[in-house]
mmCIF file of C-alpha atoms and ligand atoms in Angstrom:
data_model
loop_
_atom_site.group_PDB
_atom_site.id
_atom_site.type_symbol
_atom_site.label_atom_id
_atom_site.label_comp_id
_atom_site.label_asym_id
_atom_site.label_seq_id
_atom_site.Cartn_x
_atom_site.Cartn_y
_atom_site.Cartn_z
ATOM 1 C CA UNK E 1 0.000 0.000 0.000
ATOM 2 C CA UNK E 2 1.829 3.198 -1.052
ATOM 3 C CA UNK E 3 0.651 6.486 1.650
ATOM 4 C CA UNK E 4 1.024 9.906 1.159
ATOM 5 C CA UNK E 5 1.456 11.942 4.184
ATOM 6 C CA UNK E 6 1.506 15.556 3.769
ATOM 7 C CA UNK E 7 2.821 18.828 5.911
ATOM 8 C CA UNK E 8 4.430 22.002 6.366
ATOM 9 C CA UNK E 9 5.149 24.690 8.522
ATOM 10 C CA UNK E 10 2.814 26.929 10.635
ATOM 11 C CA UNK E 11 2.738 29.998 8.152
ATOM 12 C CA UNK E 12 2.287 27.819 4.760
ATOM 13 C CA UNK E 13 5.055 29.119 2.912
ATOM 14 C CA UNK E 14 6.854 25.224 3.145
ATOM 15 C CA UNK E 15 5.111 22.861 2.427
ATOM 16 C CA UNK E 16 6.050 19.247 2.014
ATOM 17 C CA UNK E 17 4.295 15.727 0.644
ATOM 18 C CA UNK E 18 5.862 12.040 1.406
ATOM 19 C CA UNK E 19 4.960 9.257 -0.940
ATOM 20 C CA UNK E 20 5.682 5.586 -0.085
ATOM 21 C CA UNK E 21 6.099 4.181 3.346
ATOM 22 C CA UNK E 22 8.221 6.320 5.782
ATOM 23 C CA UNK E 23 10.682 4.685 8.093
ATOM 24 C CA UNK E 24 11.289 4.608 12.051
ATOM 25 C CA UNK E 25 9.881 7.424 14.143
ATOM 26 C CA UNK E 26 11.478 8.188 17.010
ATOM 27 C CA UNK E 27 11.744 11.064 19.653
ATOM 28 C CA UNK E 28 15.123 12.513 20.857
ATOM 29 C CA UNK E 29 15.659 14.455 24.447
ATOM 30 C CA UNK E 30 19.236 15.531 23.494
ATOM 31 C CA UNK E 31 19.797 19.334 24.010
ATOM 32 C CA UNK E 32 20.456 20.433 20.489
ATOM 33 C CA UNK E 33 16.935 18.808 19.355
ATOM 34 C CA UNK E 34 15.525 20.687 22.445
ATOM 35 C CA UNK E 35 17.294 23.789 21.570
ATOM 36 C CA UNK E 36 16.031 23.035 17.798
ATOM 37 C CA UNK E 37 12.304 22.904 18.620
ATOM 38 C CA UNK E 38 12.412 24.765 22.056
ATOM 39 C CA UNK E 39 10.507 22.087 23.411
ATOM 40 C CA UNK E 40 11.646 18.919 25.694
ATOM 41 C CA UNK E 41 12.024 16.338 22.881
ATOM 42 C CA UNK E 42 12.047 16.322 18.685
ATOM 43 C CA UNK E 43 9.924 14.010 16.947
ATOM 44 C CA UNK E 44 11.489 12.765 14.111
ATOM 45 C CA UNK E 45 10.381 10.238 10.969
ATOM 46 C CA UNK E 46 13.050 9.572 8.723
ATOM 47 C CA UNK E 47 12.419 8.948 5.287
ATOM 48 C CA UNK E 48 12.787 5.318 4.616
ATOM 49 C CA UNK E 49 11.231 3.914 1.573
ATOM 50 C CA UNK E 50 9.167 7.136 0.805
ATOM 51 C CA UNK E 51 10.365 9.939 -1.526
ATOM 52 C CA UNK E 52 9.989 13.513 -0.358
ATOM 53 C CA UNK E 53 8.494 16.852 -2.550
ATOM 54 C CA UNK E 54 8.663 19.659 -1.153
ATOM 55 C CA UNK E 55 5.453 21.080 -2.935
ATOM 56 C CA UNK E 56 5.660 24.621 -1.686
ATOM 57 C CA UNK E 57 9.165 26.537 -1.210
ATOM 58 C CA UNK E 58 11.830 25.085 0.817
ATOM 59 C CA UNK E 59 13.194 24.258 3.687
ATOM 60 C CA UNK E 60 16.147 26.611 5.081
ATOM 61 C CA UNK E 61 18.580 24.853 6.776
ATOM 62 C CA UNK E 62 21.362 25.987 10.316
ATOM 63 C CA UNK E 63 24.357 23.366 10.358
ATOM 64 C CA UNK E 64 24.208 22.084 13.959
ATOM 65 C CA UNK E 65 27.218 20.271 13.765
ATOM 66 C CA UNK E 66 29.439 19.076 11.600
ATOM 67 C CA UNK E 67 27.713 16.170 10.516
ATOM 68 C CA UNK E 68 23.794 17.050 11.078
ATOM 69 C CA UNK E 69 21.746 20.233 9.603
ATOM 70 C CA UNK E 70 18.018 21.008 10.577
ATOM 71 C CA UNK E 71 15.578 22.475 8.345
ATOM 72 C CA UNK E 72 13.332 25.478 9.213
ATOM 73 C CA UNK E 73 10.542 27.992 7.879
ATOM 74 C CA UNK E 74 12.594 31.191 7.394
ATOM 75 C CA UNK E 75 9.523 32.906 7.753
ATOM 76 C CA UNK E 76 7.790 31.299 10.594
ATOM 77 C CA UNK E 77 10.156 29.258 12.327
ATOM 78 C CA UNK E 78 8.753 25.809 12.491
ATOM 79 C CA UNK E 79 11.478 22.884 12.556
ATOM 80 C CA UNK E 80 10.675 20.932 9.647
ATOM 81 C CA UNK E 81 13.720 18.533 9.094
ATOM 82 C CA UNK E 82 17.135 16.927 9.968
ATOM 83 C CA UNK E 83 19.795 15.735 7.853
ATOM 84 C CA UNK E 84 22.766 13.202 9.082
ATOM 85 C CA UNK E 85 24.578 11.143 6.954
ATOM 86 C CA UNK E 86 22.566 8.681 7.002
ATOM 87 C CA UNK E 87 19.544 10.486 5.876
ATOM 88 C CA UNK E 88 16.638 12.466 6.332
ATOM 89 C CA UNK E 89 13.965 12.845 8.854
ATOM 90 C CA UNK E 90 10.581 15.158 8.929
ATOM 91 C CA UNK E 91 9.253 16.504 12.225
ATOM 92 C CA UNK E 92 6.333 14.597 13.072
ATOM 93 C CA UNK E 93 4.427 17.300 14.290
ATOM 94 C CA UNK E 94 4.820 19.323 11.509
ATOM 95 C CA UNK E 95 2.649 16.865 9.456
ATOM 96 C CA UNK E 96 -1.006 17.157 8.628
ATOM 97 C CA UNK E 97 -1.396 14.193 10.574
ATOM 98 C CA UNK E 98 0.867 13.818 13.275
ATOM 99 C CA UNK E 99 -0.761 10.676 14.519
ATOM 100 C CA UNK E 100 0.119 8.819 11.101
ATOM 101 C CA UNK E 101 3.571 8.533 12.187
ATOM 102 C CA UNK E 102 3.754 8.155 16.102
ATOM 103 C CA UNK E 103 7.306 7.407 17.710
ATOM 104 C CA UNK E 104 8.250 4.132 18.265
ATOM 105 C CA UNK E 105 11.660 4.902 20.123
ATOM 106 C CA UNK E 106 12.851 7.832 22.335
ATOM 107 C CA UNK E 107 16.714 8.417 21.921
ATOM 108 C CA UNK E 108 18.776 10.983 24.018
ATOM 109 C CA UNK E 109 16.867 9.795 27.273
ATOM 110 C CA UNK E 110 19.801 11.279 29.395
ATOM 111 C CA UNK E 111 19.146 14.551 28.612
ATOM 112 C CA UNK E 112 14.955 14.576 29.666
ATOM 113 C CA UNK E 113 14.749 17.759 31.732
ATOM 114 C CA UNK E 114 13.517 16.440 35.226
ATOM 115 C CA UNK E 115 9.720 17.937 34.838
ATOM 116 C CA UNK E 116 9.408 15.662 31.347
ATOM 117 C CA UNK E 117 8.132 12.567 33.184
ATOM 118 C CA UNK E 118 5.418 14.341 35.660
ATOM 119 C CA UNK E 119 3.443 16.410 32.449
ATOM 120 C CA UNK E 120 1.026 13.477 32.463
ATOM 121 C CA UNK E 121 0.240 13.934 36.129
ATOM 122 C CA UNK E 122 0.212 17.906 35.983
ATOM 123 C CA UNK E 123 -3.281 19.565 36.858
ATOM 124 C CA UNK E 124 -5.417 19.320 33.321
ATOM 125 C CA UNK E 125 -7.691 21.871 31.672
ATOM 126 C CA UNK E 126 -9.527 21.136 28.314
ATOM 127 C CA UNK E 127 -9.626 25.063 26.764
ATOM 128 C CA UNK E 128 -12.698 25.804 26.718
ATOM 129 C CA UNK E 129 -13.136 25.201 30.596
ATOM 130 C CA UNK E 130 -12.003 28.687 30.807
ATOM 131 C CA UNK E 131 -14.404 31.153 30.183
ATOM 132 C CA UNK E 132 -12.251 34.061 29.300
ATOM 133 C CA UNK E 133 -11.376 31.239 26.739
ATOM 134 C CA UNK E 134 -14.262 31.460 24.683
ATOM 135 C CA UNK E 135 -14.789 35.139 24.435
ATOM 136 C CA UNK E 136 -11.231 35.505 23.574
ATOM 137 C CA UNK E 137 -11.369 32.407 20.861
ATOM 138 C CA UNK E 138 -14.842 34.131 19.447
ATOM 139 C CA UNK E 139 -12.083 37.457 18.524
ATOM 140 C CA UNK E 140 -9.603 35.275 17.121
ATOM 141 C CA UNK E 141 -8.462 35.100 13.847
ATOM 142 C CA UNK E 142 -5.824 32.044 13.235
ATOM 143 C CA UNK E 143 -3.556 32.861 10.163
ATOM 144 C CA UNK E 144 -1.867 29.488 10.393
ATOM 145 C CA UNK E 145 -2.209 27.234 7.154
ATOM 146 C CA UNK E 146 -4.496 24.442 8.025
ATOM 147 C CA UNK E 147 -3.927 20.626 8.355
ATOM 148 C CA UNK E 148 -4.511 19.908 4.234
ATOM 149 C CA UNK E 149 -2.757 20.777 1.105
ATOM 150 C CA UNK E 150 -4.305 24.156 -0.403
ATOM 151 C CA UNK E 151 -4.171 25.687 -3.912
ATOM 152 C CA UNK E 152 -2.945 29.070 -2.738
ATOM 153 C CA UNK E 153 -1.761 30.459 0.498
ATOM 154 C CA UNK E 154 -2.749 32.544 1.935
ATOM 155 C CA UNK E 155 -6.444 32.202 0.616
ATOM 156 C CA UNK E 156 -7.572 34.708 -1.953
ATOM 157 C CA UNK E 157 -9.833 37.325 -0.207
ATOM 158 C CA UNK E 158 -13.259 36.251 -1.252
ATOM 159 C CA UNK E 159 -15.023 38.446 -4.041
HETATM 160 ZN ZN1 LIG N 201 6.397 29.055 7.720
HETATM 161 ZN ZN1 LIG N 202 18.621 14.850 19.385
#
């Protein structure tokens, strides 16, 4: 069964389509993939068997070392991709779908900051619990692309 998993960043100028069956995904607690997506751990999918198109602009890449770069929105930000030797990977959360590809793995365990393990047990609020929520979310206007492909972005003001 070939798939086709498709994703980008949060502004919509990358975008980005796999074809074909990706390989392992994984997620890494190693500083320089928490420095990368300012959060505790990277969620990586390397390529595997499926081919990558990058279907709108491209990524921009910072060498992090000498053997590894990391891909990026120049515009928004959003950590699209990492390159080693031995290949490429996407950031799973960057992808329509991030549940298509869930981790399988976690690497870099050593370096988990010590809250990582207790966000499950933290005090939990669904968002619109909050009051102040929902006026505030009736105001807001989201100008991040959304979760599908799209001829043009941003969307052509309606006539
Ligand atoms: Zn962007
Ligand atoms: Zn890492």
């Amino acid at each position: 069964m070939t798939s086709t998993l498709s994703g980008g960043c949060q502004c919509g100028a990358v975008r980005f389509r796999l074809v074909g069956t990706p390989g392992t995904s994984s997620v890494c607690y190693c500083r320089m993939c928490q420095k990368a997506s300012a959060s505790q751990a990277l969620a990586l999918v390397s390529l595997g068997d499926a081919g990558l198109e990058w279907t709108r602009g491209e990524a921009s890449w910072f060498q992090s070392s000498n053997a590894v770069r990391r891909g990026f929105c120049n515009l928004c930000g959003t950590p699209l991709a990492y390159e080693a030797p031995d290949g490429l990977a996407l950031t799973v959360l960057a992808f329509d779908d991030p549940d298509s590809v869930p981790p399988t793995i976690a690497y870099g365990v050593e370096g988990k900051r010590i809250w990582c393990d207790g966000i499950p047990a933290l005090p939990e609020r669904q968002t619109l619990e909050d009051p102040d929520a929902v006026s505030f979310l009736k105001t807001l206007v989201r100008f991040q692309h959304p979760d599908r492909d799209t001829e043009a972005w941003p969307p052509e003001p309606k006539p």
